Amino acid sequence: MNYFSADRSSLGYEDIIIYLIMGWLNKIFKGSSHKISEGNYHGRYGGDTVQNEPSSSGDVWPETENEDIDRAIALSLLEEEQKGKKVIGNEFQLEEDEQLARAIQESLNIESPPQYGNGNGNIYQPIPFPYSTGFRICAGCNTEIGHGRFLSCMGAVWHPECFTCHGCGYPISDYEYSMNGNYPYHKSCYKEHYHPKCDVCKHFIPTNPAGLIEYRAHPFWVQKYCPSHEHDRTPRCCSCERMEPRDTRYVALNDGRKLCLECLDSAIMDTNECQPLYLDIQEFYEGLNMKVQQQVPLLLVERQALNEAMEGEKSGHHHMPETRGLCLSEEQTVSTILRRPKIGNGNRVMNMITEPCKLTRRCDVTAVLILYGLPRLLTGSILAHEMMHAWLRLNGYRTLAQDVEEGICQVLAHMWLDAELTSGSGSNVASTSSASTSSKKGAGSQCERKLGQFFKHQIESDTSLVYGAGFRAGHQAVLKYGLPATLKHIQLTGNFPY
């Protein structure tokens, strides 16, 4: 059935446009003949392929119908004039329709993909087109795409095989992809490269209910871990405060503390082992012209013995939540560690030998107590701190405010650590009985240096009003006026100079 086989009087403006376009096409391909050749038309609409079936050659408009068509054109033109519309010539109308069709086709082909969110790691959707309909250059290989499938994304067009992941180099054929800067990634590759992993469980750190990646980080070690590990009994080293990976071994001390193997490498475990370090610190004080004249006993003790001794003191301020050193002024009997304990099954300390030691008061200081099982540099800094308490008491500094006394003691501990790190390793490095110690001397030295920097960082970043603020005030005074002038001012006024 021909298109105009129906009632000719019902023809509208759209019917006439179709007639004119068909005539225009016939003129191009067949000159004055009204024939069309067989063939297929491939296009796209909404991403789908549209395919028209071939049509047979034949007359499109029978000549017997020309009179009826002319009458329909005349009626339509009259109708438009009655509505006040201007009708333009056939050739101009055809040119305008052709330009409009090209503009629509062009806008559909270069449309940018939808974007979800802002910033790096966004999720995008590449828009695939079944066939290219014009001259386009691939942004990947810089060659013409030609007549074939292509992708429109990132403001450009691509061969499907040229739109590749910046991480693995393979083409991105997924429905969505991620961006980092100007580079596209598979979603899985982006997660592998940029989603942080927990340093403890080695899994990707989960997002919180708001969809954000939330993790905990150590301020010095730059260690990232899942927030859940703060409550799931994940062990933390009592010395360096690090949470180690799940497969890392710890040494369990008999008072419940956990000690990592790096800290164990230089840990001081009994009183005799601590004596060389005590001599080093006495020499350090002599070098500052602050020699401690009396012989003050030094004892390495367990946590329970330290807490009991602390309760027996009538005065003094103690660093909470855990005291690791104490300068005694009262007569007491203290249980001290005589021999280094062994590491037994399950990495537990065993065979610890202790002995009660009765302390008598011969001067204002009866003894210095230090918690056992800490690395050499941490033990030394605690000992330097407590030695300053002893020096102050033995030199008539009696009624100092807590922040002033604890602050200046922290200054001396910080100065000793700084001297140890500046001079390299100490002259008397404690050794352990483990077989691994001798094979780790080089690495142990570097690890010990890093530990020393951490212990300095602890003193500098302490947030307590007594120890932290006291240290910072004392440190500034010593930097400005020197240690002797600062101590003289403290003795006269009880405060730091400003």
Short mmCIF file of C-alpha atoms in Angstrom, two decimals:
data_model
loop_
_atom_site.label_atom_id
_atom_site.label_comp_id
_atom_site.label_asym_id
_atom_site.label_seq_id
_atom_site.Cartn_x
_atom_site.Cartn_y
_atom_site.Cartn_z
CA MET A 1 0.00 0.00 0.00
CA ASN A 2 1.43 3.37 -1.02
CA TYR A 3 1.74 6.12 1.52
CA PHE A 4 -0.84 8.39 -0.20
CA SER A 5 -3.41 5.70 -0.91
CA ALA A 6 -5.66 7.13 1.83
CA ASP A 7 -7.96 10.10 1.46
CA ARG A 8 -5.87 12.91 0.00
CA SER A 9 -7.97 15.62 1.67
CA SER A 10 -6.63 14.51 5.07
CA LEU A 11 -3.02 15.34 4.28
CA GLY A 12 -1.31 17.57 6.83
CA TYR A 13 1.87 19.61 6.94
CA GLU A 14 3.94 16.66 8.24
CA ASP A 15 2.84 14.48 5.32
CA ILE A 16 3.96 17.12 2.88
CA ILE A 17 7.38 17.42 4.57
CA ILE A 18 7.90 13.66 4.23
CA TYR A 19 6.91 13.84 0.57
CA LEU A 20 9.35 16.68 -0.07
CA ILE A 21 12.23 14.90 1.69
CA MET A 22 11.64 11.72 -0.28
CA GLY A 23 11.65 13.66 -3.44
CA TRP A 24 14.88 15.39 -2.47
CA LEU A 25 16.56 12.06 -1.78
CA ASN A 26 15.37 10.64 -5.09
CA LYS A 27 16.86 13.58 -6.93
CA ILE A 28 20.24 13.04 -5.33
CA PHE A 29 20.51 9.32 -5.96
CA LYS A 30 18.55 8.88 -9.18
CA GLY A 31 18.46 12.26 -10.79
CA SER A 32 14.97 12.81 -12.20
CA SER A 33 13.95 9.15 -11.72
CA HIS A 34 11.75 8.33 -8.67
CA LYS A 35 13.57 5.07 -7.73
CA ILE A 36 15.33 4.02 -4.50
CA SER A 37 17.93 1.24 -4.27
CA GLU A 38 17.98 -1.62 -1.84
CA GLY A 39 20.03 -1.18 1.32
CA ASN A 40 20.14 -0.93 5.11
CA TYR A 41 20.25 2.09 7.37
CA HIS A 42 22.12 1.85 10.66
CA GLY A 43 21.75 4.49 13.31
CA ARG A 44 21.36 4.79 17.06
CA TYR A 45 18.73 6.13 19.31
CA GLY A 46 19.15 5.94 23.04
CA GLY A 47 22.06 3.53 22.65
CA ASP A 48 20.05 0.95 20.67
CA THR A 49 20.80 -0.09 17.08
CA VAL A 50 18.06 0.71 14.66
CA GLN A 51 17.99 -1.38 11.49
CA ASN A 52 15.58 -0.92 8.63
CA GLU A 53 14.82 -3.86 6.38
CA PRO A 54 15.72 -3.50 2.67
CA SER A 55 12.99 -2.21 0.45
CA SER A 56 12.46 -3.27 -3.14
CA SER A 57 12.99 -0.93 -6.05
CA GLY A 58 9.89 0.58 -7.44
CA ASP A 59 7.91 3.70 -8.07
CA VAL A 60 7.37 5.71 -4.98
CA TRP A 61 4.70 8.08 -6.20
CA PRO A 62 2.40 6.85 -9.01
CA GLU A 63 1.99 9.46 -11.68
CA THR A 64 -1.78 9.00 -11.59
CA GLU A 65 -1.78 10.51 -8.12
CA ASN A 66 0.02 13.77 -9.00
CA GLU A 67 -3.16 15.69 -9.38
CA ASP A 68 -4.45 14.66 -5.97
CA ILE A 69 -1.11 15.49 -4.36
CA ASP A 70 -1.01 18.93 -5.97
CA ARG A 71 -4.45 19.59 -4.63
CA ALA A 72 -3.33 18.50 -1.14
CA ILE A 73 -0.34 20.84 -1.29
CA ALA A 74 -2.55 23.72 -2.31
CA LEU A 75 -5.00 23.01 0.53
CA SER A 76 -2.16 22.80 3.07
CA LEU A 77 -0.61 26.06 1.91
CA LEU A 78 -3.95 27.80 2.12
CA GLU A 79 -4.43 26.40 5.62
CA GLU A 80 -1.04 27.76 6.76
CA GLU A 81 -1.75 31.19 5.32
CA GLN A 82 -5.02 31.32 7.23
CA LYS A 83 -3.11 30.63 10.49
CA GLY A 84 -0.69 33.50 9.77
CA LYS A 85 2.31 31.25 9.29
CA LYS A 86 4.90 31.91 6.64
CA VAL A 87 5.76 28.96 4.44
CA ILE A 88 9.23 28.97 2.93
CA GLY A 89 10.35 27.39 -0.30
CA ASN A 90 10.91 23.69 -0.60
CA GLU A 91 14.66 23.85 -1.11
CA PHE A 92 15.28 26.15 1.89
CA GLN A 93 13.07 23.99 4.11
CA LEU A 94 14.99 20.87 3.13
CA GLU A 95 18.33 22.52 3.94
CA GLU A 96 17.07 23.65 7.35
CA ASP A 97 15.74 20.16 8.17
CA GLU A 98 19.06 18.62 7.20
CA GLN A 99 21.02 21.01 9.48
CA LEU A 100 18.67 20.31 12.37
CA ALA A 101 19.09 16.55 11.97
CA ARG A 102 22.89 16.88 11.90
CA ALA A 103 22.89 19.07 15.04
CA ILE A 104 20.76 16.57 16.94
CA GLN A 105 22.98 13.67 15.84
CA GLU A 106 26.14 15.59 16.85
CA SER A 107 24.81 16.48 20.32
CA LEU A 108 23.90 12.85 20.98
CA ASN A 109 27.33 11.57 19.96
CA ILE A 110 29.43 13.94 22.12
CA GLU A 111 27.23 13.95 25.19
CA SER A 112 29.35 13.69 28.36
CA PRO A 113 28.80 10.73 30.70
CA PRO A 114 26.91 11.20 33.94
CA GLN A 115 29.06 11.89 37.00
CA TYR A 116 28.41 10.81 40.55
CA GLY A 117 30.05 12.92 43.27
CA ASN A 118 33.05 15.21 43.17
CA GLY A 119 36.78 14.78 43.78
CA ASN A 120 39.11 11.87 43.23
CA GLY A 121 37.75 8.38 43.14
CA ASN A 122 34.45 9.31 41.55
CA ILE A 123 32.32 6.70 39.84
CA TYR A 124 31.49 7.35 36.17
CA GLN A 125 29.60 5.54 33.48
CA PRO A 126 31.10 5.37 29.96
CA ILE A 127 28.48 5.74 27.23
CA PRO A 128 28.89 3.12 24.49
CA PHE A 129 27.73 3.85 20.95
CA PRO A 130 27.21 0.97 18.51
CA TYR A 131 28.57 2.81 15.50
CA SER A 132 30.47 5.97 14.70
CA THR A 133 28.66 8.21 12.23
CA GLY A 134 31.30 10.83 11.55
CA PHE A 135 34.97 11.78 11.56
CA ARG A 136 36.20 11.28 15.15
CA ILE A 137 39.69 10.96 16.68
CA CYS A 138 40.28 8.46 19.49
CA ALA A 139 41.74 10.15 22.59
CA GLY A 140 43.79 7.02 23.31
CA CYS A 141 45.59 6.24 20.06
CA ASN A 142 44.93 9.55 18.20
CA THR A 143 43.66 7.75 15.11
CA GLU A 144 40.33 8.04 13.38
CA ILE A 145 37.62 5.88 14.88
CA GLY A 146 35.85 5.37 11.57
CA HIS A 147 32.66 3.33 11.32
CA GLY A 148 32.59 1.17 14.41
CA ARG A 149 31.76 1.03 18.08
CA PHE A 150 33.20 3.76 20.31
CA LEU A 151 32.92 5.12 23.88
CA SER A 152 32.16 8.67 24.93
CA CYS A 153 33.69 9.52 28.34
CA MET A 154 35.98 12.06 30.02
CA GLY A 155 34.93 14.62 27.41
CA ALA A 156 36.35 12.59 24.52
CA VAL A 157 35.67 9.56 22.35
CA TRP A 158 37.65 6.31 22.44
CA HIS A 159 38.02 2.98 20.76
CA PRO A 160 36.74 0.48 23.34
CA GLU A 161 40.16 -1.15 23.49
CA CYS A 162 41.91 2.23 23.97
CA PHE A 163 40.01 3.25 27.11
CA THR A 164 42.29 1.47 29.61
CA CYS A 165 42.81 1.39 33.39
CA HIS A 166 45.75 3.46 34.65
CA GLY A 167 46.42 0.79 37.28
CA CYS A 168 46.51 -2.50 35.38
CA GLY A 169 46.58 -1.29 31.76
CA TYR A 170 43.64 -3.44 30.63
CA PRO A 171 40.58 -1.99 28.85
CA ILE A 172 37.73 -0.84 31.07
CA SER A 173 34.66 -2.77 30.00
CA ASP A 174 32.77 -2.43 33.27
CA TYR A 175 29.59 -0.44 33.56
CA GLU A 176 31.31 1.98 35.99
CA TYR A 177 34.84 3.21 36.49
CA SER A 178 36.70 5.39 39.02
CA MET A 179 38.87 8.46 38.52
CA ASN A 180 41.98 9.70 40.32
CA GLY A 181 43.04 13.04 38.91
CA ASN A 182 42.78 12.65 35.15
CA TYR A 183 43.29 8.89 35.12
CA PRO A 184 40.56 6.25 34.87
CA TYR A 185 40.68 3.04 36.91
CA HIS A 186 38.72 -0.14 37.27
CA LYS A 187 36.83 0.15 40.53
CA SER A 188 38.76 -2.82 41.90
CA CYS A 189 42.13 -1.34 40.81
CA TYR A 190 41.29 2.01 42.36
CA LYS A 191 40.47 0.32 45.67
CA GLU A 192 43.70 -1.67 45.57
CA HIS A 193 45.79 1.46 44.95
CA TYR A 194 44.07 4.10 47.07
CA HIS A 195 41.82 2.47 49.66
CA PRO A 196 43.86 2.27 52.91
CA LYS A 197 44.56 -1.12 54.46
CA CYS A 198 44.77 -1.83 58.15
CA ASP A 199 48.34 -2.37 59.38
CA VAL A 200 47.07 -4.88 61.92
CA CYS A 201 44.62 -7.18 60.11
CA LYS A 202 45.81 -6.27 56.56
CA HIS A 203 42.21 -5.88 55.35
CA PHE A 204 40.72 -2.82 53.67
CA ILE A 205 39.63 -0.39 56.36
CA PRO A 206 35.80 -0.42 56.32
CA THR A 207 33.64 2.65 55.86
CA ASN A 208 31.54 4.01 58.69
CA PRO A 209 27.73 4.42 58.53
CA ALA A 210 28.20 7.77 56.76
CA GLY A 211 30.12 6.07 53.95
CA LEU A 212 33.49 7.57 54.95
CA ILE A 213 36.73 5.67 55.55
CA GLU A 214 37.48 6.01 59.26
CA TYR A 215 40.67 4.73 60.83
CA ARG A 216 43.00 5.36 63.76
CA ALA A 217 46.56 6.53 63.20
CA HIS A 218 49.54 6.69 65.54
CA PRO A 219 50.96 10.24 65.57
CA PHE A 220 54.59 9.06 65.42
CA TRP A 221 54.62 5.68 63.70
CA VAL A 222 52.02 6.74 61.08
CA GLN A 223 50.31 3.43 61.60
CA LYS A 224 46.74 3.04 60.31
CA TYR A 225 44.37 0.52 61.82
CA CYS A 226 40.66 -0.26 62.09
CA PRO A 227 38.92 1.49 65.01
CA SER A 228 37.65 -1.90 66.17
CA HIS A 229 41.18 -2.99 67.15
CA GLU A 230 41.11 -0.59 70.09
CA HIS A 231 38.43 -2.77 71.68
CA ASP A 232 39.02 -6.30 70.39
CA ARG A 233 41.99 -7.15 72.64
CA THR A 234 44.57 -6.50 69.93
CA PRO A 235 47.89 -6.32 71.84
CA ARG A 236 49.85 -3.08 72.00
CA CYS A 237 53.49 -2.84 73.00
CA CYS A 238 53.87 -1.27 76.45
CA SER A 239 57.01 0.53 75.32
CA CYS A 240 56.60 1.82 71.76
CA GLU A 241 52.75 1.76 71.80
CA ARG A 242 52.56 0.11 68.39
CA MET A 243 49.89 -2.36 67.37
CA GLU A 244 51.70 -5.07 65.47
CA PRO A 245 50.27 -7.19 62.63
CA ARG A 246 48.24 -10.18 63.72
CA ASP A 247 51.00 -12.67 62.94
CA THR A 248 53.62 -10.79 65.01
CA ARG A 249 54.81 -12.37 68.25
CA TYR A 250 54.88 -10.50 71.55
CA VAL A 251 56.55 -11.33 74.83
CA ALA A 252 54.07 -11.45 77.69
CA LEU A 253 55.58 -10.06 80.90
CA ASN A 254 54.30 -11.50 84.15
CA ASP A 255 52.48 -8.28 85.10
CA GLY A 256 50.26 -8.36 81.99
CA ARG A 257 52.31 -6.03 79.80
CA LYS A 258 53.11 -6.93 76.16
CA LEU A 259 56.54 -6.23 74.73
CA CYS A 260 57.24 -6.34 70.98
CA LEU A 261 60.38 -8.09 69.77
CA GLU A 262 62.09 -4.86 68.68
CA CYS A 263 61.74 -3.39 72.17
CA LEU A 264 62.77 -6.70 73.72
CA ASP A 265 66.01 -6.58 71.74
CA SER A 266 67.45 -3.88 74.08
CA ALA A 267 65.20 -4.37 77.11
CA ILE A 268 66.82 -4.24 80.55
CA MET A 269 65.41 -7.01 82.71
CA ASP A 270 67.24 -7.03 86.07
CA THR A 271 69.02 -4.74 88.53
CA ASN A 272 72.57 -5.85 87.71
CA GLU A 273 71.98 -5.34 83.99
CA CYS A 274 70.93 -1.74 84.68
CA GLN A 275 74.07 -0.70 86.59
CA PRO A 276 76.20 0.21 83.50
CA LEU A 277 73.39 2.44 82.28
CA TYR A 278 73.20 4.04 85.73
CA LEU A 279 76.92 4.86 85.54
CA ASP A 280 76.44 6.43 82.09
CA ILE A 281 73.75 8.75 83.41
CA GLN A 282 75.85 9.71 86.45
CA GLU A 283 78.61 10.71 84.03
CA PHE A 284 76.06 12.69 82.01
CA TYR A 285 75.13 14.67 85.13
CA GLU A 286 78.79 15.24 85.96
CA GLY A 287 79.26 16.66 82.47
CA LEU A 288 76.55 19.20 83.25
CA ASN A 289 78.37 20.10 86.50
CA MET A 290 75.51 18.53 88.44
CA LYS A 291 77.18 15.57 90.12
CA VAL A 292 75.05 13.62 92.59
CA GLN A 293 77.30 13.41 95.62
CA GLN A 294 75.55 10.65 97.54
CA GLN A 295 75.42 7.04 96.43
CA VAL A 296 71.75 6.44 95.69
CA PRO A 297 70.75 2.77 95.24
CA LEU A 298 69.12 1.82 91.95
CA LEU A 299 66.66 -1.08 91.85
CA LEU A 300 64.79 -2.65 88.94
CA VAL A 301 61.38 -3.81 90.12
CA GLU A 302 58.11 -5.33 88.95
CA ARG A 303 54.96 -3.26 88.53
CA GLN A 304 53.41 -4.49 91.77
CA ALA A 305 56.50 -3.61 93.81
CA LEU A 306 56.60 -0.15 92.21
CA ASN A 307 52.94 0.50 93.02
CA GLU A 308 53.42 -0.63 96.62
CA ALA A 309 56.42 1.65 97.02
CA MET A 310 54.46 4.53 95.53
CA GLU A 311 51.71 4.05 98.12
CA GLY A 312 54.34 4.14 100.88
CA GLU A 313 55.58 7.58 99.83
CA LYS A 314 54.11 10.47 101.83
CA SER A 315 54.57 12.97 99.03
CA GLY A 316 55.39 13.20 95.38
CA HIS A 317 53.56 13.34 92.05
CA HIS A 318 53.32 10.31 89.79
CA HIS A 319 52.71 10.11 86.07
CA MET A 320 49.41 8.42 85.37
CA PRO A 321 48.04 6.10 84.03
CA GLU A 322 51.24 4.14 84.79
CA THR A 323 54.23 5.11 86.86
CA ARG A 324 57.47 3.66 85.51
CA GLY A 325 59.97 5.27 87.87
CA LEU A 326 60.09 6.53 91.44
CA CYS A 327 62.54 8.51 93.59
CA LEU A 328 62.05 7.29 97.18
CA SER A 329 62.49 9.42 100.26
CA GLU A 330 61.08 7.04 102.85
CA GLU A 331 62.45 3.86 104.39
CA GLN A 332 60.82 0.83 102.81
CA THR A 333 61.42 -2.80 101.96
CA VAL A 334 61.24 -3.28 98.18
CA SER A 335 61.30 -6.50 96.16
CA THR A 336 63.96 -6.17 93.45
CA ILE A 337 64.74 -8.41 90.43
CA LEU A 338 68.04 -10.26 90.84
CA ARG A 339 68.30 -12.27 87.63
CA ARG A 340 67.06 -11.80 84.12
CA PRO A 341 63.98 -13.99 83.56
CA LYS A 342 63.83 -16.45 80.69
CA ILE A 343 61.37 -16.46 77.82
CA GLY A 344 59.46 -19.75 77.96
CA ASN A 345 56.61 -21.41 76.10
CA GLY A 346 54.06 -19.08 74.60
CA ASN A 347 56.61 -16.21 74.72
CA ARG A 348 56.00 -15.75 78.42
CA VAL A 349 58.49 -14.55 81.02
CA MET A 350 59.34 -17.27 83.52
CA ASN A 351 61.83 -18.15 86.28
CA MET A 352 62.02 -14.61 87.59
CA ILE A 353 64.07 -14.40 90.81
CA THR A 354 63.34 -11.51 93.18
CA GLU A 355 64.74 -10.54 96.57
CA PRO A 356 63.47 -8.14 99.23
CA CYS A 357 65.74 -5.15 99.81
CA LYS A 358 65.41 -3.06 102.97
CA LEU A 359 66.07 0.62 102.29
CA THR A 360 67.33 2.85 105.08
CA ARG A 361 67.29 6.64 105.08
CA ARG A 362 70.80 8.09 105.05
CA CYS A 363 69.88 11.26 103.18
CA ASP A 364 66.84 12.83 101.53
CA VAL A 365 66.83 10.08 98.89
CA THR A 366 66.70 6.41 99.84
CA ALA A 367 66.59 4.80 96.36
CA VAL A 368 65.56 5.11 92.72
CA LEU A 369 63.15 2.46 91.43
CA ILE A 370 62.69 1.70 87.70
CA LEU A 371 60.14 -0.63 86.10
CA TYR A 372 61.81 -3.64 84.50
CA GLY A 373 61.36 -4.88 80.91
CA LEU A 374 61.72 -1.57 79.05
CA PRO A 375 64.20 -0.80 76.21
CA ARG A 376 67.51 0.71 77.16
CA LEU A 377 66.78 4.24 75.91
CA LEU A 378 63.39 4.38 77.61
CA THR A 379 64.88 2.99 80.82
CA GLY A 380 67.65 5.58 80.60
CA SER A 381 65.28 8.50 80.08
CA ILE A 382 63.19 7.42 83.09
CA LEU A 383 66.37 7.06 85.14
CA ALA A 384 67.58 10.52 84.07
CA HIS A 385 64.21 11.94 85.13
CA GLU A 386 64.33 10.31 88.57
CA MET A 387 67.97 11.32 89.02
CA MET A 388 66.92 14.94 88.59
CA HIS A 389 64.40 14.49 91.39
CA ALA A 390 67.24 13.17 93.54
CA TRP A 391 69.53 16.08 92.57
CA LEU A 392 66.85 18.66 93.41
CA ARG A 393 66.19 17.15 96.84
CA LEU A 394 69.86 16.76 97.66
CA ASN A 395 70.56 20.39 96.68
CA GLY A 396 67.85 22.09 98.69
CA TYR A 397 65.04 22.46 96.13
CA ARG A 398 62.29 21.53 98.53
CA THR A 399 58.88 23.08 97.87
CA LEU A 400 58.52 23.29 94.10
CA ALA A 401 55.22 23.26 92.26
CA GLN A 402 54.50 19.99 90.52
CA ASP A 403 54.68 21.39 87.00
CA VAL A 404 58.03 23.07 87.74
CA GLU A 405 59.67 20.01 89.33
CA GLU A 406 58.31 17.46 86.89
CA GLY A 407 58.93 19.86 84.00
CA ILE A 408 62.63 20.35 84.73
CA CYS A 409 63.03 16.57 85.31
CA GLN A 410 61.53 15.95 81.86
CA VAL A 411 63.95 18.51 80.42
CA LEU A 412 66.90 16.45 81.74
CA ALA A 413 65.39 13.22 80.39
CA HIS A 414 64.96 14.89 76.99
CA MET A 415 68.54 16.23 77.08
CA TRP A 416 69.92 12.75 77.81
CA LEU A 417 67.97 11.18 74.95
CA ASP A 418 69.15 13.91 72.62
CA ALA A 419 72.77 13.33 73.67
CA GLU A 420 72.42 9.57 73.11
CA LEU A 421 70.93 10.01 69.64
CA THR A 422 73.50 12.65 68.68
CA SER A 423 76.43 10.48 69.69
CA GLY A 424 75.02 7.38 67.96
CA SER A 425 74.53 4.36 70.16
CA GLY A 426 75.49 4.38 73.83
CA SER A 427 78.72 2.96 75.10
CA ASN A 428 77.02 0.23 77.08
CA VAL A 429 74.24 -1.25 75.01
CA ALA A 430 72.32 -3.91 76.86
CA SER A 431 72.32 -7.26 75.17
CA THR A 432 69.72 -9.98 75.38
CA SER A 433 70.18 -13.69 75.85
CA SER A 434 68.11 -14.52 72.81
CA ALA A 435 69.87 -16.07 69.88
CA SER A 436 68.38 -13.48 67.53
CA THR A 437 70.18 -10.56 69.21
CA SER A 438 73.63 -11.16 67.80
CA SER A 439 72.27 -11.48 64.27
CA LYS A 440 70.37 -8.19 64.48
CA LYS A 441 73.06 -5.77 65.67
CA GLY A 442 72.89 -3.59 62.58
CA ALA A 443 69.10 -3.55 62.38
CA GLY A 444 68.84 -3.31 66.15
CA SER A 445 70.93 -0.16 66.17
CA GLN A 446 68.64 1.50 63.64
CA CYS A 447 65.55 0.29 65.48
CA GLU A 448 66.94 1.59 68.78
CA ARG A 449 67.57 4.97 67.20
CA LYS A 450 63.99 5.12 65.98
CA LEU A 451 62.78 4.16 69.43
CA GLY A 452 64.83 6.98 70.93
CA GLN A 453 63.21 9.47 68.59
CA PHE A 454 59.82 8.15 69.63
CA PHE A 455 60.61 8.54 73.35
CA LYS A 456 61.65 12.15 72.68
CA HIS A 457 58.41 12.66 70.79
CA GLN A 458 56.48 11.31 73.79
CA ILE A 459 58.05 13.90 76.08
CA GLU A 460 57.51 16.74 73.61
CA SER A 461 53.87 15.89 72.82
CA ASP A 462 52.71 15.01 76.34
CA THR A 463 49.35 16.73 76.85
CA SER A 464 49.30 16.65 80.67
CA LEU A 465 49.42 19.97 82.50
CA VAL A 466 52.14 18.78 84.89
CA TYR A 467 54.52 16.77 82.69
CA GLY A 468 53.69 18.12 79.22
CA ALA A 469 53.15 21.82 79.91
CA GLY A 470 55.88 21.73 82.57
CA PHE A 471 58.41 20.33 80.09
CA ARG A 472 57.58 22.89 77.40
CA ALA A 473 57.94 25.80 79.83
CA GLY A 474 61.22 24.43 81.21
CA HIS A 475 62.56 23.62 77.74
CA GLN A 476 61.94 27.17 76.53
CA ALA A 477 63.61 28.60 79.62
CA VAL A 478 66.71 26.42 79.16
CA LEU A 479 66.91 27.33 75.47
CA LYS A 480 66.67 31.03 76.30
CA TYR A 481 68.76 31.32 79.47
CA GLY A 482 70.72 28.07 79.71
CA LEU A 483 70.39 25.29 82.29
CA PRO A 484 72.48 26.84 85.13
CA ALA A 485 70.60 30.16 85.03
CA THR A 486 67.26 28.38 84.83
CA LEU A 487 68.07 26.21 87.88
CA LYS A 488 69.25 29.26 89.82
CA HIS A 489 66.00 31.07 89.04
CA ILE A 490 63.97 28.05 90.12
CA GLN A 491 65.87 27.88 93.40
CA LEU A 492 65.23 31.59 94.12
CA THR A 493 61.64 31.93 92.91
CA GLY A 494 60.24 28.41 92.55
CA ASN A 495 59.26 29.16 88.93
CA PHE A 496 60.76 29.08 85.45
CA PRO A 497 62.22 32.32 84.12
CA TYR A 498 60.25 33.95 81.29
#
